[in-house]
PDB file of C-alpha atoms and ligand atoms in Angstrom:
ATOM      1  CA  UNK A 788      -3.206 -54.356  23.557  1.00  0.00           C
ATOM      2  CA  UNK A 789       0.057 -52.859  25.067  1.00  0.00           C
ATOM      3  CA  UNK A 790       0.391 -53.269  28.687  1.00  0.00           C
ATOM      4  CA  UNK A 791       1.437 -49.929  30.438  1.00  0.00           C
ATOM      5  CA  UNK A 792       4.805 -49.824  31.870  1.00  0.00           C
ATOM      6  CA  UNK A 793       6.219 -47.256  34.423  1.00  0.00           C
ATOM      7  CA  UNK A 794       9.987 -47.518  35.061  1.00  0.00           C
ATOM      8  CA  UNK A 795      11.763 -45.504  37.969  1.00  0.00           C
ATOM      9  CA  UNK A 796      15.521 -44.688  36.658  1.00  0.00           C
ATOM     10  CA  UNK A 797      17.155 -43.892  40.019  1.00  0.00           C
ATOM     11  CA  UNK A 798      20.318 -42.641  38.232  1.00  0.00           C
ATOM     12  CA  UNK A 799      23.247 -42.099  40.641  1.00  0.00           C
ATOM     13  CA  UNK A 800      21.044 -41.827  43.751  1.00  0.00           C
ATOM     14  CA  UNK A 801      20.232 -43.613  46.899  1.00  0.00           C
ATOM     15  CA  UNK A 802      21.760 -45.148  49.834  1.00  0.00           C
ATOM     16  CA  UNK A 803      20.919 -48.446  51.728  1.00  0.00           C
ATOM     17  CA  UNK A 804      18.809 -46.611  54.123  1.00  0.00           C
ATOM     18  CA  UNK A 805      16.873 -44.593  51.736  1.00  0.00           C
ATOM     19  CA  UNK A 806      16.333 -47.464  49.470  1.00  0.00           C
ATOM     20  CA  UNK A 807      14.907 -49.513  52.250  1.00  0.00           C
ATOM     21  CA  UNK A 808      12.591 -46.636  53.138  1.00  0.00           C
ATOM     22  CA  UNK A 809      11.623 -45.945  49.428  1.00  0.00           C
ATOM     23  CA  UNK A 810      10.660 -49.571  48.811  1.00  0.00           C
ATOM     24  CA  UNK A 811       9.118 -50.166  52.079  1.00  0.00           C
ATOM     25  CA  UNK A 812       6.596 -47.551  51.015  1.00  0.00           C
ATOM     26  CA  UNK A 813       6.303 -48.742  47.268  1.00  0.00           C
ATOM     27  CA  UNK A 814       5.960 -52.369  48.217  1.00  0.00           C
ATOM     28  CA  UNK A 815       3.121 -51.539  50.832  1.00  0.00           C
ATOM     29  CA  UNK A 816       1.118 -50.127  48.129  1.00  0.00           C
ATOM     30  CA  UNK A 817      -1.179 -52.659  46.153  1.00  0.00           C
ATOM     31  CA  UNK A 818      -0.101 -53.364  42.559  1.00  0.00           C
ATOM     32  CA  UNK A 819      -2.193 -51.546  39.961  1.00  0.00           C
ATOM     33  CA  UNK A 820      -3.968 -53.999  37.737  1.00  0.00           C
ATOM     34  CA  UNK A 821      -2.842 -53.897  34.025  1.00  0.00           C
ATOM     35  CA  UNK A 822       0.357 -51.815  34.795  1.00  0.00           C
ATOM     36  CA  UNK A 823       3.748 -53.247  34.932  1.00  0.00           C
ATOM     37  CA  UNK A 824       6.326 -51.418  37.214  1.00  0.00           C
ATOM     38  CA  UNK A 825      10.031 -51.793  37.305  1.00  0.00           C
ATOM     39  CA  UNK A 826      12.874 -49.851  39.169  1.00  0.00           C
ATOM     40  CA  UNK A 827      16.584 -49.324  38.029  1.00  0.00           C
ATOM     41  CA  UNK A 828      19.012 -48.696  40.747  1.00  0.00           C
ATOM     42  CA  UNK A 829      22.741 -48.343  40.537  1.00  0.00           C
ATOM     43  CA  UNK A 830      24.684 -51.660  40.096  1.00  0.00           C
ATOM     44  CA  UNK A 831      25.873 -51.685  43.750  1.00  0.00           C
ATOM     45  CA  UNK A 832      22.276 -51.294  45.060  1.00  0.00           C
ATOM     46  CA  UNK A 833      20.962 -54.166  42.728  1.00  0.00           C
ATOM     47  CA  UNK A 834      21.388 -57.071  45.333  1.00  0.00           C
ATOM     48  CA  UNK A 835      19.562 -55.088  48.026  1.00  0.00           C
ATOM     49  CA  UNK A 836      16.684 -54.153  45.562  1.00  0.00           C
ATOM     50  CA  UNK A 837      16.411 -57.574  44.066  1.00  0.00           C
ATOM     51  CA  UNK A 838      16.083 -59.097  47.503  1.00  0.00           C
ATOM     52  CA  UNK A 839      13.467 -56.585  48.536  1.00  0.00           C
ATOM     53  CA  UNK A 840      11.444 -56.757  45.490  1.00  0.00           C
ATOM     54  CA  UNK A 841      11.629 -60.621  45.378  1.00  0.00           C
ATOM     55  CA  UNK A 842       8.011 -62.219  45.167  1.00  0.00           C
ATOM     56  CA  UNK A 843       6.733 -58.662  44.466  1.00  0.00           C
ATOM     57  CA  UNK A 844       5.131 -57.129  41.332  1.00  0.00           C
ATOM     58  CA  UNK A 845       8.003 -54.746  40.988  1.00  0.00           C
ATOM     59  CA  UNK A 846      10.587 -55.985  38.477  1.00  0.00           C
ATOM     60  CA  UNK A 847      14.079 -54.834  38.562  1.00  0.00           C
ATOM     61  CA  UNK A 848      16.512 -53.459  35.865  1.00  0.00           C
ATOM     62  CA  UNK A 849      20.009 -52.046  35.387  1.00  0.00           C
ATOM     63  CA  UNK A 850      20.961 -48.732  33.932  1.00  0.00           C
ATOM     64  CA  UNK A 851      23.612 -49.829  31.679  1.00  0.00           C
ATOM     65  CA  UNK A 852      25.665 -52.826  30.621  1.00  0.00           C
ATOM     66  CA  UNK A 853      28.880 -53.486  28.652  1.00  0.00           C
ATOM     67  CA  UNK A 854      28.954 -53.892  25.042  1.00  0.00           C
ATOM     68  CA  UNK A 855      31.131 -56.944  25.429  1.00  0.00           C
ATOM     69  CA  UNK A 856      30.393 -60.373  26.874  1.00  0.00           C
ATOM     70  CA  UNK A 857      33.254 -60.833  29.304  1.00  0.00           C
ATOM     71  CA  UNK A 858      37.064 -60.064  29.473  1.00  0.00           C
ATOM     72  CA  UNK A 859      39.500 -57.227  30.351  1.00  0.00           C
ATOM     73  CA  UNK A 860      37.048 -54.228  30.407  1.00  0.00           C
ATOM     74  CA  UNK A 861      37.854 -52.727  33.942  1.00  0.00           C
ATOM     75  CA  UNK A 862      34.874 -51.286  35.548  1.00  0.00           C
ATOM     76  CA  UNK A 863      32.415 -52.684  33.138  1.00  0.00           C
ATOM     77  CA  UNK A 864      29.354 -55.139  33.965  1.00  0.00           C
ATOM     78  CA  UNK A 865      28.298 -57.786  31.589  1.00  0.00           C
ATOM     79  CA  UNK A 866      24.723 -58.276  30.528  1.00  0.00           C
ATOM     80  CA  UNK A 867      24.800 -61.870  31.404  1.00  0.00           C
ATOM     81  CA  UNK A 868      25.837 -60.901  35.024  1.00  0.00           C
ATOM     82  CA  UNK A 869      22.666 -58.820  35.350  1.00  0.00           C
ATOM     83  CA  UNK A 870      20.521 -61.498  34.118  1.00  0.00           C
ATOM     84  CA  UNK A 871      22.058 -63.984  36.250  1.00  0.00           C
ATOM     85  CA  UNK A 872      21.467 -61.866  39.321  1.00  0.00           C
ATOM     86  CA  UNK A 873      17.684 -61.546  38.416  1.00  0.00           C
ATOM     87  CA  UNK A 874      17.461 -58.445  36.552  1.00  0.00           C
ATOM     88  CA  UNK A 875      14.736 -58.131  33.842  1.00  0.00           C
ATOM     89  CA  UNK A 876      15.247 -54.874  32.427  1.00  0.00           C
ATOM     90  CA  UNK A 877      18.342 -52.879  31.109  1.00  0.00           C
ATOM     91  CA  UNK A 878      18.340 -49.139  30.194  1.00  0.00           C
ATOM     92  CA  UNK A 879      20.602 -48.584  27.151  1.00  0.00           C
ATOM     93  CA  UNK A 880      21.607 -45.253  25.272  1.00  0.00           C
ATOM     94  CA  UNK A 881      20.245 -42.944  27.914  1.00  0.00           C
ATOM     95  CA  UNK A 882      21.162 -39.361  26.976  1.00  0.00           C
ATOM     96  CA  UNK A 883      23.327 -39.013  30.035  1.00  0.00           C
ATOM     97  CA  UNK A 884      25.501 -42.028  28.652  1.00  0.00           C
ATOM     98  CA  UNK A 885      25.563 -40.325  25.415  1.00  0.00           C
ATOM     99  CA  UNK A 886      26.494 -37.133  26.767  1.00  0.00           C
ATOM    100  CA  UNK A 887      29.116 -38.019  29.427  1.00  0.00           C
ATOM    101  CA  UNK A 888      30.368 -41.158  28.116  1.00  0.00           C
ATOM    102  CA  UNK A 889      30.227 -40.317  24.398  1.00  0.00           C
ATOM    103  CA  UNK A 890      28.148 -43.350  23.577  1.00  0.00           C
ATOM    104  CA  UNK A 891      27.448 -43.646  19.927  1.00  0.00           C
ATOM    105  CA  UNK A 892      24.376 -45.339  18.148  1.00  0.00           C
ATOM    106  CA  UNK A 893      26.917 -48.166  17.123  1.00  0.00           C
ATOM    107  CA  UNK A 894      27.786 -48.727  20.897  1.00  0.00           C
ATOM    108  CA  UNK A 895      24.182 -48.691  21.974  1.00  0.00           C
ATOM    109  CA  UNK A 896      23.450 -51.280  19.166  1.00  0.00           C
ATOM    110  CA  UNK A 897      26.335 -53.583  20.486  1.00  0.00           C
ATOM    111  CA  UNK A 898      24.772 -53.328  23.965  1.00  0.00           C
ATOM    112  CA  UNK A 899      21.350 -54.026  22.804  1.00  0.00           C
ATOM    113  CA  UNK A 900      22.755 -57.289  21.084  1.00  0.00           C
ATOM    114  CA  UNK A 901      24.596 -58.691  24.267  1.00  0.00           C
ATOM    115  CA  UNK A 902      21.460 -57.746  26.407  1.00  0.00           C
ATOM    116  CA  UNK A 903      19.099 -59.365  24.288  1.00  0.00           C
ATOM    117  CA  UNK A 904      21.275 -62.451  24.107  1.00  0.00           C
ATOM    118  CA  UNK A 905      21.579 -62.599  28.011  1.00  0.00           C
ATOM    119  CA  UNK A 906      17.934 -62.500  28.172  1.00  0.00           C
ATOM    120  CA  UNK A 907      17.355 -59.025  29.450  1.00  0.00           C
ATOM    121  CA  UNK A 908      14.488 -56.639  28.042  1.00  0.00           C
ATOM    122  CA  UNK A 909      16.276 -53.496  26.546  1.00  0.00           C
ATOM    123  CA  UNK A 910      14.702 -50.041  27.115  1.00  0.00           C
ATOM    124  CA  UNK A 911      16.433 -48.096  24.412  1.00  0.00           C
ATOM    125  CA  UNK A 912      16.520 -44.447  24.801  1.00  0.00           C
ATOM    126  CA  UNK A 913      16.303 -41.822  22.214  1.00  0.00           C
ATOM    127  CA  UNK A 914      15.880 -38.044  22.144  1.00  0.00           C
ATOM    128  CA  UNK A 915      16.830 -34.938  20.545  1.00  0.00           C
ATOM    129  CA  UNK A 916      18.495 -31.753  22.319  1.00  0.00           C
ATOM    130  CA  UNK A 917      16.870 -28.382  22.469  1.00  0.00           C
ATOM    131  CA  UNK A 918      19.057 -27.070  19.644  1.00  0.00           C
ATOM    132  CA  UNK A 919      18.005 -30.000  17.334  1.00  0.00           C
ATOM    133  CA  UNK A 920      14.345 -29.339  18.094  1.00  0.00           C
ATOM    134  CA  UNK A 921      14.695 -25.669  17.402  1.00  0.00           C
ATOM    135  CA  UNK A 922      16.485 -26.449  13.997  1.00  0.00           C
ATOM    136  CA  UNK A 923      13.503 -28.689  13.154  1.00  0.00           C
ATOM    137  CA  UNK A 924      15.594 -31.755  13.283  1.00  0.00           C
ATOM    138  CA  UNK A 925      13.864 -33.608  16.236  1.00  0.00           C
ATOM    139  CA  UNK A 926      12.256 -36.299  14.043  1.00  0.00           C
ATOM    140  CA  UNK A 927      15.362 -37.064  11.892  1.00  0.00           C
ATOM    141  CA  UNK A 928      17.611 -37.179  14.940  1.00  0.00           C
ATOM    142  CA  UNK A 929      15.305 -39.855  16.590  1.00  0.00           C
ATOM    143  CA  UNK A 930      14.962 -41.818  13.624  1.00  0.00           C
ATOM    144  CA  UNK A 931      18.614 -42.059  13.094  1.00  0.00           C
ATOM    145  CA  UNK A 932      19.048 -43.072  16.672  1.00  0.00           C
ATOM    146  CA  UNK A 933      16.582 -45.742  16.228  1.00  0.00           C
ATOM    147  CA  UNK A 934      17.909 -47.074  12.914  1.00  0.00           C
ATOM    148  CA  UNK A 935      21.476 -47.097  14.352  1.00  0.00           C
ATOM    149  CA  UNK A 936      20.572 -49.019  17.647  1.00  0.00           C
ATOM    150  CA  UNK A 937      18.148 -51.379  16.216  1.00  0.00           C
ATOM    151  CA  UNK A 938      18.745 -52.220  12.421  1.00  0.00           C
ATOM    152  CA  UNK A 939      20.027 -55.854  11.981  1.00  0.00           C
ATOM    153  CA  UNK A 940      19.331 -56.959  15.565  1.00  0.00           C
ATOM    154  CA  UNK A 941      18.275 -60.533  15.818  1.00  0.00           C
ATOM    155  CA  UNK A 942      15.592 -60.784  18.228  1.00  0.00           C
ATOM    156  CA  UNK A 943      13.722 -57.610  19.499  1.00  0.00           C
ATOM    157  CA  UNK A 944      10.463 -59.129  20.854  1.00  0.00           C
ATOM    158  CA  UNK A 945      11.019 -57.656  24.132  1.00  0.00           C
ATOM    159  CA  UNK A 946      12.262 -54.179  22.911  1.00  0.00           C
ATOM    160  CA  UNK A 947      10.818 -50.989  24.716  1.00  0.00           C
ATOM    161  CA  UNK A 948      11.817 -47.633  23.246  1.00  0.00           C
ATOM    162  CA  UNK A 949      11.887 -44.722  25.610  1.00  0.00           C
ATOM    163  CA  UNK A 950      11.575 -41.048  24.093  1.00  0.00           C
ATOM    164  CA  UNK A 951      13.377 -38.821  26.305  1.00  0.00           C
ATOM    165  CA  UNK A 952      13.695 -35.208  24.986  1.00  0.00           C
ATOM    166  CA  UNK A 953      17.234 -34.172  26.433  1.00  0.00           C
ATOM    167  CA  UNK A 954      15.440 -30.591  26.911  1.00  0.00           C
ATOM    168  CA  UNK A 955      13.109 -32.131  29.342  1.00  0.00           C
ATOM    169  CA  UNK A 956      15.285 -34.092  31.360  1.00  0.00           C
ATOM    170  CA  UNK A 957      15.583 -32.873  34.963  1.00  0.00           C
ATOM    171  CA  UNK A 958      14.646 -29.398  33.867  1.00  0.00           C
ATOM    172  CA  UNK A 959      10.985 -29.359  35.007  1.00  0.00           C
ATOM    173  CA  UNK A 960      10.158 -28.704  31.271  1.00  0.00           C
ATOM    174  CA  UNK A 961       7.938 -31.659  29.884  1.00  0.00           C
ATOM    175  CA  UNK A 962       6.951 -32.030  26.194  1.00  0.00           C
ATOM    176  CA  UNK A 963       3.375 -31.300  25.795  1.00  0.00           C
ATOM    177  CA  UNK A 964       1.251 -34.443  25.521  1.00  0.00           C
ATOM    178  CA  UNK A 965       0.879 -33.469  21.715  1.00  0.00           C
ATOM    179  CA  UNK A 966       4.585 -32.901  21.237  1.00  0.00           C
ATOM    180  CA  UNK A 967       5.155 -36.433  22.897  1.00  0.00           C
ATOM    181  CA  UNK A 968       2.444 -37.982  21.012  1.00  0.00           C
ATOM    182  CA  UNK A 969       3.626 -36.581  17.658  1.00  0.00           C
ATOM    183  CA  UNK A 970       7.165 -38.012  18.284  1.00  0.00           C
ATOM    184  CA  UNK A 971       5.841 -41.421  19.497  1.00  0.00           C
ATOM    185  CA  UNK A 972       3.918 -41.829  16.368  1.00  0.00           C
ATOM    186  CA  UNK A 973       6.938 -40.883  14.280  1.00  0.00           C
ATOM    187  CA  UNK A 974       8.864 -43.551  16.309  1.00  0.00           C
ATOM    188  CA  UNK A 975       6.279 -46.137  15.647  1.00  0.00           C
ATOM    189  CA  UNK A 976       6.254 -45.531  12.086  1.00  0.00           C
ATOM    190  CA  UNK A 977      10.095 -45.686  11.991  1.00  0.00           C
ATOM    191  CA  UNK A 978       9.894 -48.972  13.810  1.00  0.00           C
ATOM    192  CA  UNK A 979       7.478 -50.255  11.108  1.00  0.00           C
ATOM    193  CA  UNK A 980      10.417 -49.872   8.623  1.00  0.00           C
ATOM    194  CA  UNK A 981      12.944 -51.935  10.876  1.00  0.00           C
ATOM    195  CA  UNK A 982      12.870 -55.606   9.862  1.00  0.00           C
ATOM    196  CA  UNK A 983      12.170 -57.932  12.839  1.00  0.00           C
ATOM    197  CA  UNK A 984      10.224 -55.434  14.939  1.00  0.00           C
ATOM    198  CA  UNK A 985       6.517 -55.635  15.588  1.00  0.00           C
ATOM    199  CA  UNK A 986       5.901 -51.868  15.808  1.00  0.00           C
ATOM    200  CA  UNK A 987       2.309 -52.090  17.033  1.00  0.00           C
ATOM    201  CA  UNK A 988       3.343 -54.466  19.974  1.00  0.00           C
ATOM    202  CA  UNK A 989       6.424 -52.398  20.897  1.00  0.00           C
ATOM    203  CA  UNK A 990       5.981 -50.216  24.109  1.00  0.00           C
ATOM    204  CA  UNK A 991       7.007 -46.684  23.653  1.00  0.00           C
ATOM    205  CA  UNK A 992       7.729 -44.718  27.012  1.00  0.00           C
ATOM    206  CA  UNK A 993       7.920 -40.957  27.414  1.00  0.00           C
ATOM    207  CA  UNK A 994      10.654 -39.694  29.890  1.00  0.00           C
ATOM    208  CA  UNK A 995      11.567 -36.109  30.996  1.00  0.00           C
ATOM    209  CA  UNK A 996       9.981 -34.513  33.954  1.00  0.00           C
ATOM    210  CA  UNK A 997       7.183 -36.909  34.241  1.00  0.00           C
ATOM    211  CA  UNK A 998       5.317 -35.873  37.468  1.00  0.00           C
ATOM    212  CA  UNK A 999       2.230 -36.989  39.265  1.00  0.00           C
ATOM    213  CA  UNK A1000       0.321 -33.838  37.807  1.00  0.00           C
ATOM    214  CA  UNK A1001       1.226 -34.465  34.070  1.00  0.00           C
ATOM    215  CA  UNK A1002       1.419 -38.301  33.875  1.00  0.00           C
ATOM    216  CA  UNK A1003      -2.269 -38.880  33.264  1.00  0.00           C
ATOM    217  CA  UNK A1004      -2.404 -36.536  30.237  1.00  0.00           C
ATOM    218  CA  UNK A1005       0.710 -38.156  28.845  1.00  0.00           C
ATOM    219  CA  UNK A1006      -0.672 -41.826  29.350  1.00  0.00           C
ATOM    220  CA  UNK A1007      -4.090 -40.731  27.601  1.00  0.00           C
ATOM    221  CA  UNK A1008      -2.125 -40.316  24.276  1.00  0.00           C
ATOM    222  CA  UNK A1009      -2.609 -43.318  21.954  1.00  0.00           C
ATOM    223  CA  UNK A1010       0.982 -43.880  21.357  1.00  0.00           C
ATOM    224  CA  UNK A1011       2.242 -43.465  24.878  1.00  0.00           C
ATOM    225  CA  UNK A1012       2.573 -46.672  26.625  1.00  0.00           C
ATOM    226  CA  UNK A1013       4.004 -45.653  29.910  1.00  0.00           C
ATOM    227  CA  UNK A1014       7.002 -43.606  31.302  1.00  0.00           C
ATOM    228  CA  UNK A1015      10.629 -43.725  32.342  1.00  0.00           C
ATOM    229  CA  UNK A1016      10.748 -41.588  35.583  1.00  0.00           C
ATOM    230  CA  UNK A1017      13.824 -39.823  36.908  1.00  0.00           C
ATOM    231  CA  UNK A1018      13.447 -37.552  39.866  1.00  0.00           C
ATOM    232  CA  UNK A1019       9.914 -38.276  40.753  1.00  0.00           C
ATOM    233  CA  UNK A1020      10.806 -41.973  41.043  1.00  0.00           C
ATOM    234  CA  UNK A1021      12.883 -41.352  44.077  1.00  0.00           C
ATOM    235  CA  UNK A1022       9.734 -40.198  46.135  1.00  0.00           C
ATOM    236  CA  UNK A1023       7.461 -42.803  47.132  1.00  0.00           C
ATOM    237  CA  UNK A1024       4.360 -40.696  46.889  1.00  0.00           C
ATOM    238  CA  UNK A1025       5.173 -39.247  43.599  1.00  0.00           C
ATOM    239  CA  UNK A1026       6.113 -42.503  41.876  1.00  0.00           C
ATOM    240  CA  UNK A1027       2.908 -44.180  43.235  1.00  0.00           C
ATOM    241  CA  UNK A1028       0.748 -41.220  41.906  1.00  0.00           C
ATOM    242  CA  UNK A1029       2.324 -41.753  38.410  1.00  0.00           C
ATOM    243  CA  UNK A1030       1.594 -45.544  38.657  1.00  0.00           C
ATOM    244  CA  UNK A1031      -1.961 -44.828  39.826  1.00  0.00           C
ATOM    245  CA  UNK A1032      -2.235 -42.272  36.746  1.00  0.00           C
ATOM    246  CA  UNK A1033      -1.408 -45.306  34.471  1.00  0.00           C
TER     247      UNK A1033
HETATM  248  P1  LIG B1481      13.408 -36.691  34.982  1.00  0.00           P
HETATM  249  O1  LIG B1481      12.172 -37.420  35.157  1.00  0.00           O
HETATM  250  O2  LIG B1481      14.251 -36.354  36.420  1.00  0.00           O
HETATM  251  O3  LIG B1481      13.353 -35.473  34.121  1.00  0.00           O
HETATM  252  O4  LIG B1481      14.455 -37.811  34.282  1.00  0.00           O
HETATM  253  C1  LIG B1481      14.088 -38.460  33.187  1.00  0.00           C
HETATM  254  C2  LIG B1481      14.996 -39.523  32.924  1.00  0.00           C
HETATM  255  O5  LIG B1481      16.234 -39.248  32.451  1.00  0.00           O
HETATM  256  C3  LIG B1481      14.583 -40.923  33.060  1.00  0.00           C
HETATM  257  O6  LIG B1481      15.451 -41.822  32.487  1.00  0.00           O
END
């Protein structure tokens, strides 16, 4: 049985004040039994969020990490620094990293390796563009991203995969529950073929305009094990409704 997981990706949003108020609201809500919850703020907000979430049921993650262990990489943050601080999760290969920072599958693979070695649980993001879907290439694109990021990794027991169709991110367009389920089934099949991965035990999250009113239908699909939530994770009421739908 895979435990549902709802992760808030706050992207480049938030101030000390807005985060205090958001977490104040989230932490006052009772934990939902059987559902794991995590939030991923910017690097600079991690200490504040870790302190506020300490001894709560909400885990904390980062939105990225360096592909290197340490050294002369100005502006980068090492996976081991994040785990030392108390982060449990790290989002890797988000489409915004691929789009604005030209991250390749090989770079994502290197980040997965250092993250796992540092004891972080990676949330590896995959997803096709609208053009790729319209060309009938969605499944082959996603399979190639998975192979590129995961093949040959040493320990993927804690792996989570997030399917985030690029055309659904921040657009208000959500994949239909059936479109999402079809891709999740394809992803699980693809994971079966990668050595060292227990595909049945690996949690697959859906991301892309998840809202309070579409979450329950998505979570009802057999291969959807939770959500990676962007915009709706910044509003306590919306995020709480999504968690409740799980
Ligand atoms: P939205 O929920 O704002 O569409 O963002 C999804 C996302 O990119 C989460 O990582």
